Coordinates of C-alpha atoms and ligand atoms in Angstrom, one line a residue:
M1 CA 0.1 -0.8 0.0
D2 CA 1.2 3.4 -0.9
I3 CA 0.6 6.2 1.8
H4 CA 0.6 8.8 0.1
N5 CA -1.9 6.8 -2.4
P6 CA -4.2 4.8 -0.9
T7 CA -6.1 1.9 -2.7
Y8 CA -9.5 1.3 -1.5
V9 CA -10.0 -1.8 0.8
P10 CA -12.0 -4.8 -0.1
G11 CA -14.5 -5.9 2.8
H12 CA -13.7 -8.2 5.3
K13 CA -16.9 -9.4 6.6
L14 CA -15.9 -7.3 10.1
L15 CA -19.3 -6.5 10.8
D16 CA -20.6 -10.3 9.1
G17 CA -24.7 -9.9 10.0
K18 CA -24.6 -7.3 12.3
S19 CA -27.7 -4.3 12.3
V20 CA -26.2 -0.9 11.4
L21 CA -26.7 3.1 12.6
I22 CA -25.5 6.0 11.1
T23 CA -26.4 10.1 11.7
A24 CA -25.0 12.9 9.7
A25 CA -24.6 10.4 6.9
A26 CA -26.2 11.8 4.0
G27 CA -22.6 14.2 3.1
A28 CA -20.1 13.2 0.9
G29 CA -17.6 12.9 4.1
I30 CA -16.7 10.2 6.2
G31 CA -21.2 9.1 7.3
Y32 CA -21.5 8.4 4.3
S33 CA -18.9 6.3 3.5
A34 CA -18.8 4.9 6.8
A35 CA -23.0 3.2 5.9
K36 CA -21.3 2.0 2.7
R37 CA -17.8 0.6 4.5
A38 CA -20.3 -1.4 7.0
I39 CA -22.1 -2.8 3.9
E40 CA -19.3 -3.8 2.0
E41 CA -18.1 -5.4 5.4
G42 CA -21.4 -8.1 5.0
C43 CA -23.7 -6.2 7.8
R44 CA -27.2 -7.4 7.6
G45 CA -29.4 -3.8 6.9
I46 CA -28.7 -0.2 8.2
V47 CA -30.8 2.7 9.2
I48 CA -28.9 6.3 7.5
S49 CA -30.3 9.5 9.1
D50 CA -29.6 13.0 8.3
I51 CA -30.6 16.4 9.0
H52 CA -31.4 16.9 5.2
E53 CA -33.8 15.2 3.4
G54 CA -32.9 15.5 -0.3
R55 CA -29.4 14.2 0.1
L56 CA -30.9 11.5 2.4
E57 CA -32.8 10.3 -0.5
Q58 CA -30.3 10.4 -3.0
A59 CA -28.0 8.8 0.3
V60 CA -30.1 6.3 0.9
T61 CA -30.8 5.5 -3.7
G62 CA -26.9 5.5 -3.5
L63 CA -26.3 3.2 -1.6
K64 CA -28.6 0.9 -3.0
E65 CA -26.8 1.0 -6.1
E66 CA -23.4 1.3 -5.5
T67 CA -23.9 -1.5 -3.4
G68 CA -26.6 -3.7 -4.2
C69 CA -27.9 -3.8 -0.8
E70 CA -31.8 -3.8 -0.5
E71 CA -31.6 -3.3 2.9
V72 CA -30.6 0.4 3.4
Y73 CA -33.9 2.7 4.9
G74 CA -32.8 6.2 5.5
L75 CA -35.6 9.2 8.7
I76 CA -34.8 12.7 8.4
C77 CA -32.9 12.5 12.5
N78 CA -31.7 16.7 13.5
V79 CA -30.1 15.6 16.9
A80 CA -30.3 18.7 18.3
V81 CA -33.9 17.4 19.3
E82 CA -35.0 14.7 21.2
D83 CA -37.9 13.6 20.0
D84 CA -36.0 13.1 16.8
V85 CA -33.2 10.5 18.4
Q86 CA -36.5 8.4 19.9
A87 CA -38.2 8.5 16.7
L88 CA -35.0 7.4 14.4
I89 CA -33.8 5.2 17.1
A90 CA -37.7 3.3 17.0
F91 CA -37.8 3.1 13.1
A92 CA -33.7 1.9 13.5
E93 CA -35.3 -0.8 15.9
D94 CA -38.0 -2.4 14.1
K95 CA -36.6 -1.4 10.2
L96 CA -33.4 -4.4 11.5
Q97 CA -35.0 -6.0 14.8
G98 CA -32.7 -4.4 16.9
V99 CA -29.5 -2.5 16.2
D100 CA -26.3 -4.2 17.1
V101 CA -23.7 -1.2 16.3
L102 CA -24.2 2.7 16.4
I103 CA -22.4 5.0 14.6
N104 CA -21.5 8.2 16.0
N105 CA -21.2 10.5 12.8
A106 CA -23.4 14.2 13.2
G107 CA -20.9 17.0 14.2
L108 CA -21.2 20.6 13.5
G109 CA -18.5 23.0 13.1
T110 CA -17.9 26.9 12.3
S111 CA -14.7 29.6 12.4
K112 CA -14.9 32.1 14.9
N113 CA -12.3 33.8 17.4
L114 CA -13.1 33.6 21.0
V115 CA -13.6 37.6 21.6
D116 CA -16.3 37.8 19.0
M117 CA -18.2 34.6 19.4
E118 CA -22.2 34.8 20.8
D119 CA -23.5 32.3 22.6
P120 CA -26.3 31.4 19.3
E121 CA -23.2 30.4 17.4
W122 CA -21.9 28.8 20.3
F123 CA -24.5 26.7 21.7
K124 CA -25.6 26.0 18.5
V125 CA -22.0 23.8 18.1
I126 CA -22.1 22.6 21.4
D127 CA -26.2 21.4 20.7
V128 CA -25.3 19.7 17.8
T129 CA -21.4 17.9 18.5
L130 CA -22.0 17.4 22.0
N131 CA -25.2 17.1 23.4
G132 CA -26.2 15.5 20.4
T133 CA -23.4 12.8 20.6
M134 CA -25.5 12.7 23.9
R135 CA -28.6 11.9 22.9
M136 CA -28.1 9.5 20.3
T137 CA -25.6 7.3 22.8
R138 CA -28.3 7.5 26.0
H139 CA -30.8 6.3 24.3
M140 CA -29.4 3.9 22.0
M141 CA -28.1 3.1 25.8
K142 CA -31.5 3.1 27.6
V143 CA -32.7 0.8 25.0
M144 CA -29.3 -2.0 24.0
R145 CA -29.6 -2.7 28.5
D146 CA -33.1 -3.2 28.1
R147 CA -32.9 -5.6 25.2
G148 CA -29.9 -7.8 27.0
N149 CA -27.5 -9.0 24.1
G150 CA -24.5 -6.6 24.1
G151 CA -24.1 -3.8 21.1
V152 CA -21.3 -1.5 20.6
I153 CA -21.3 2.9 20.0
V154 CA -18.6 4.2 18.2
N155 CA -18.7 8.3 18.5
N156 CA -16.4 10.8 16.0
A157 CA -14.7 12.9 17.7
S158 CA -11.8 15.1 16.5
V159 CA -7.8 15.6 17.3
L160 CA -8.3 19.0 18.6
G161 CA -10.4 17.3 21.5
W162 CA -6.5 17.0 21.9
R163 CA -4.9 20.3 19.8
A164 CA -5.3 23.6 20.0
Q165 CA -6.4 25.6 16.8
R166 CA -7.2 28.4 16.5
E167 CA -10.9 29.8 16.1
Q168 CA -12.6 26.2 17.0
S169 CA -12.2 27.0 20.7
H170 CA -17.0 26.2 20.3
Y171 CA -15.6 22.4 18.1
A172 CA -12.4 21.7 20.6
A173 CA -14.8 21.8 23.4
A174 CA -17.3 19.9 22.2
K175 CA -14.6 17.1 20.7
A176 CA -13.1 17.0 24.2
G177 CA -16.7 16.3 25.6
V178 CA -17.2 14.3 22.9
M179 CA -14.2 12.2 24.1
A180 CA -14.7 12.6 28.5
L181 CA -18.6 11.5 27.0
T182 CA -17.2 8.1 25.1
R183 CA -15.0 7.1 28.5
C184 CA -17.5 7.5 31.4
A185 CA -20.4 6.3 29.6
A186 CA -18.6 3.1 28.4
L187 CA -17.9 2.6 32.1
E188 CA -21.4 2.6 32.6
A189 CA -22.5 0.5 29.7
A190 CA -19.6 -1.8 30.4
E191 CA -21.9 -3.0 32.9
F192 CA -24.6 -4.7 30.4
G193 CA -22.4 -5.9 27.6
V194 CA -22.5 -2.4 25.3
R195 CA -18.6 -1.1 24.7
I196 CA -18.3 2.3 23.3
N197 CA -15.2 4.1 21.7
A198 CA -14.2 7.3 19.5
V199 CA -12.5 8.0 16.5
S200 CA -10.8 10.5 16.9
P201 CA -9.5 12.2 13.0
S202 CA -7.3 14.8 11.9
L203 CA -8.7 15.6 8.4
A204 CA -10.3 14.1 5.8
V205 CA -10.8 15.2 3.1
H206 CA -13.5 15.5 0.7
P207 CA -15.9 17.7 -1.7
M208 CA -18.0 19.4 0.9
L209 CA -15.1 20.2 3.6
K210 CA -12.9 22.3 0.5
K211 CA -16.2 23.7 -0.4
S212 CA -16.6 25.0 3.4
C213 CA -12.5 25.8 4.6
P214 CA -10.5 28.3 2.6
E215 CA -7.6 26.6 0.0
E216 CA -4.1 28.6 2.1
L217 CA -5.7 27.2 5.7
L218 CA -6.2 23.7 3.8
A219 CA -3.2 23.8 2.4
E220 CA -1.8 24.5 6.1
L221 CA -3.6 21.7 7.4
E222 CA -2.5 19.4 5.2
G223 CA 1.1 20.6 5.7
K224 CA 1.2 19.9 8.9
E225 CA 0.4 16.0 8.8
A226 CA 3.0 13.8 8.1
Y227 CA 2.1 12.1 5.1
G228 CA 1.6 15.5 3.4
R229 CA -2.2 15.1 3.2
G230 CA -5.4 14.3 4.6
A231 CA -7.5 11.0 4.8
E232 CA -9.5 9.3 2.9
V233 CA -13.1 9.7 4.7
W234 CA -12.7 5.9 3.6
E235 CA -9.7 5.7 5.6
V236 CA -11.8 7.4 9.1
A237 CA -14.3 4.3 8.3
N238 CA -11.9 1.7 7.9
I239 CA -11.2 2.0 11.6
M240 CA -15.0 2.8 13.1
M241 CA -15.2 -0.5 11.5
F242 CA -12.9 -2.1 13.1
L243 CA -14.9 -0.4 16.8
A244 CA -17.6 -1.5 15.9
S245 CA -16.5 -5.2 14.5
D246 CA -15.5 -7.9 17.1
Y247 CA -12.4 -7.0 16.4
S248 CA -11.8 -5.0 19.4
S249 CA -13.6 -6.8 21.9
Y250 CA -11.5 -6.2 24.3
L251 CA -11.1 -2.0 23.2
T252 CA -14.0 0.4 25.4
G253 CA -14.0 3.8 26.9
E254 CA -11.1 4.1 23.8
I255 CA -10.1 7.2 22.0
I256 CA -8.4 6.6 18.5
S257 CA -6.6 8.8 16.8
C258 CA -6.9 8.7 12.4
S259 CA -4.0 10.8 12.1
S260 CA -0.7 11.2 10.6
Q261 CA 0.0 14.6 12.6
R262 CA 3.3 15.9 13.2
S263 CA 3.1 16.5 17.6
Ligands
LIG301 N1 -14.2 16.1 7.9 C1 -13.0 16.5 8.6 O1 -11.7 16.4 8.1 C2 -13.1 16.0 9.8 C3 -11.7 15.7 11.1 C4 -12.2 15.1 12.9 C5 -14.1 14.9 13.0 N2 -14.4 15.4 12.5 C6 -16.3 15.2 12.9 O2 -16.9 13.9 11.6 C7 -17.9 13.8 11.3 C8 -18.5 13.9 9.9 O3 -17.5 14.8 8.8 P1 -17.8 15.1 8.0 O4 -16.4 16.5 7.4 O5 -16.8 13.7 7.1 O6 -19.4 15.1 6.7 P2 -20.0 14.1 7.0 O7 -20.3 14.2 5.1 O8 -19.3 13.0 7.8 O9 -21.4 14.1 8.2 C9 -21.8 16.4 7.3 C10 -23.5 15.9 7.2 O10 -24.0 16.0 9.2 C11 -25.0 16.6 8.8 N3 -25.8 17.2 9.5 C12 -25.0 18.6 9.8 N4 -26.4 18.9 11.3 C13 -26.9 18.2 11.9 C14 -27.8 17.6 12.7 N5 -28.6 18.2 13.6 N6 -28.6 16.6 12.6 C15 -28.0 15.2 11.4 N7 -27.4 15.8 11.1 C16 -26.8 16.5 10.7 C17 -24.9 17.7 7.5 O11 -26.6 17.5 7.0 C18 -24.5 16.6 6.9 O12 -25.2 15.3 6.2 C19 -18.2 15.0 12.3 O13 -18.3 14.7 13.2 C20 -17.4 15.4 12.5 O14 -17.4 16.9 12.5 C21 -14.6 15.8 10.6

């Protein structure tokens, strides 16, 4: 494998027979890639959700066409809304006859110096990124506990939960919160056989990110990576699959960095 020009890795049936639920999976980034990867890894059915209705429909169709899998379902869900979260988990439990794997991918960022930050911008980023992950995790844990046959939750954090970057105090605080939530919830979930881990990407480049990130900043961030490039979104999805699969059975409460960043 050429680290500068990686080739797409074929599926290895890591999720054979499991069912999967993924939030924020209708974009061009990690969420959709994780959904495709989960199907390629043999999952028996998948529910994807997103806040964006039009793109969600396209994503369901796209996944069916790309993979040939018919067991793909979609439901609109804004993870910042408790009723949406409860409805999504009930829908997925019904369609999939039980969710084995939840991937909490939803996260939101903007760029703003702290001194210029108004409360609504701060709260929105925290509410989607941290509170949304908490809402999904809390409700899914309850359902998995009551069902009594285990389960796995994979959260999407960010290296900014560990590292500083200008104009990212809200997003970094939220992602540090996702990491802490992962560790604490995992301790409680272990009591009923549920594992919770997180992946922590540094930079995963995709068309929507390229559109929203100034060229100079993107080049600076890519320059900080030891490989001189950001990750392909499927390279992050691959780590999610490891965390979702039984290969990581002795791993819980861990944050796995997906980064080639120099310290
Ligand atoms: N791309 C990166 O470089 C990078 C780096 C570190 C962490 N992350 C994290 O990875 C996750 C995925 O990001 P991505 O850049 O790969 O894009 P993505 O395509 O996986 O996710 C974007 C999607 O999120 C949806 N979304 C936005 N707000 C939502 C809400 N309130 N409820 C439900 N869905 C919502 C959008 O409609 C969009 O379709 C995020 O949590 C992000 O913080 C990304």
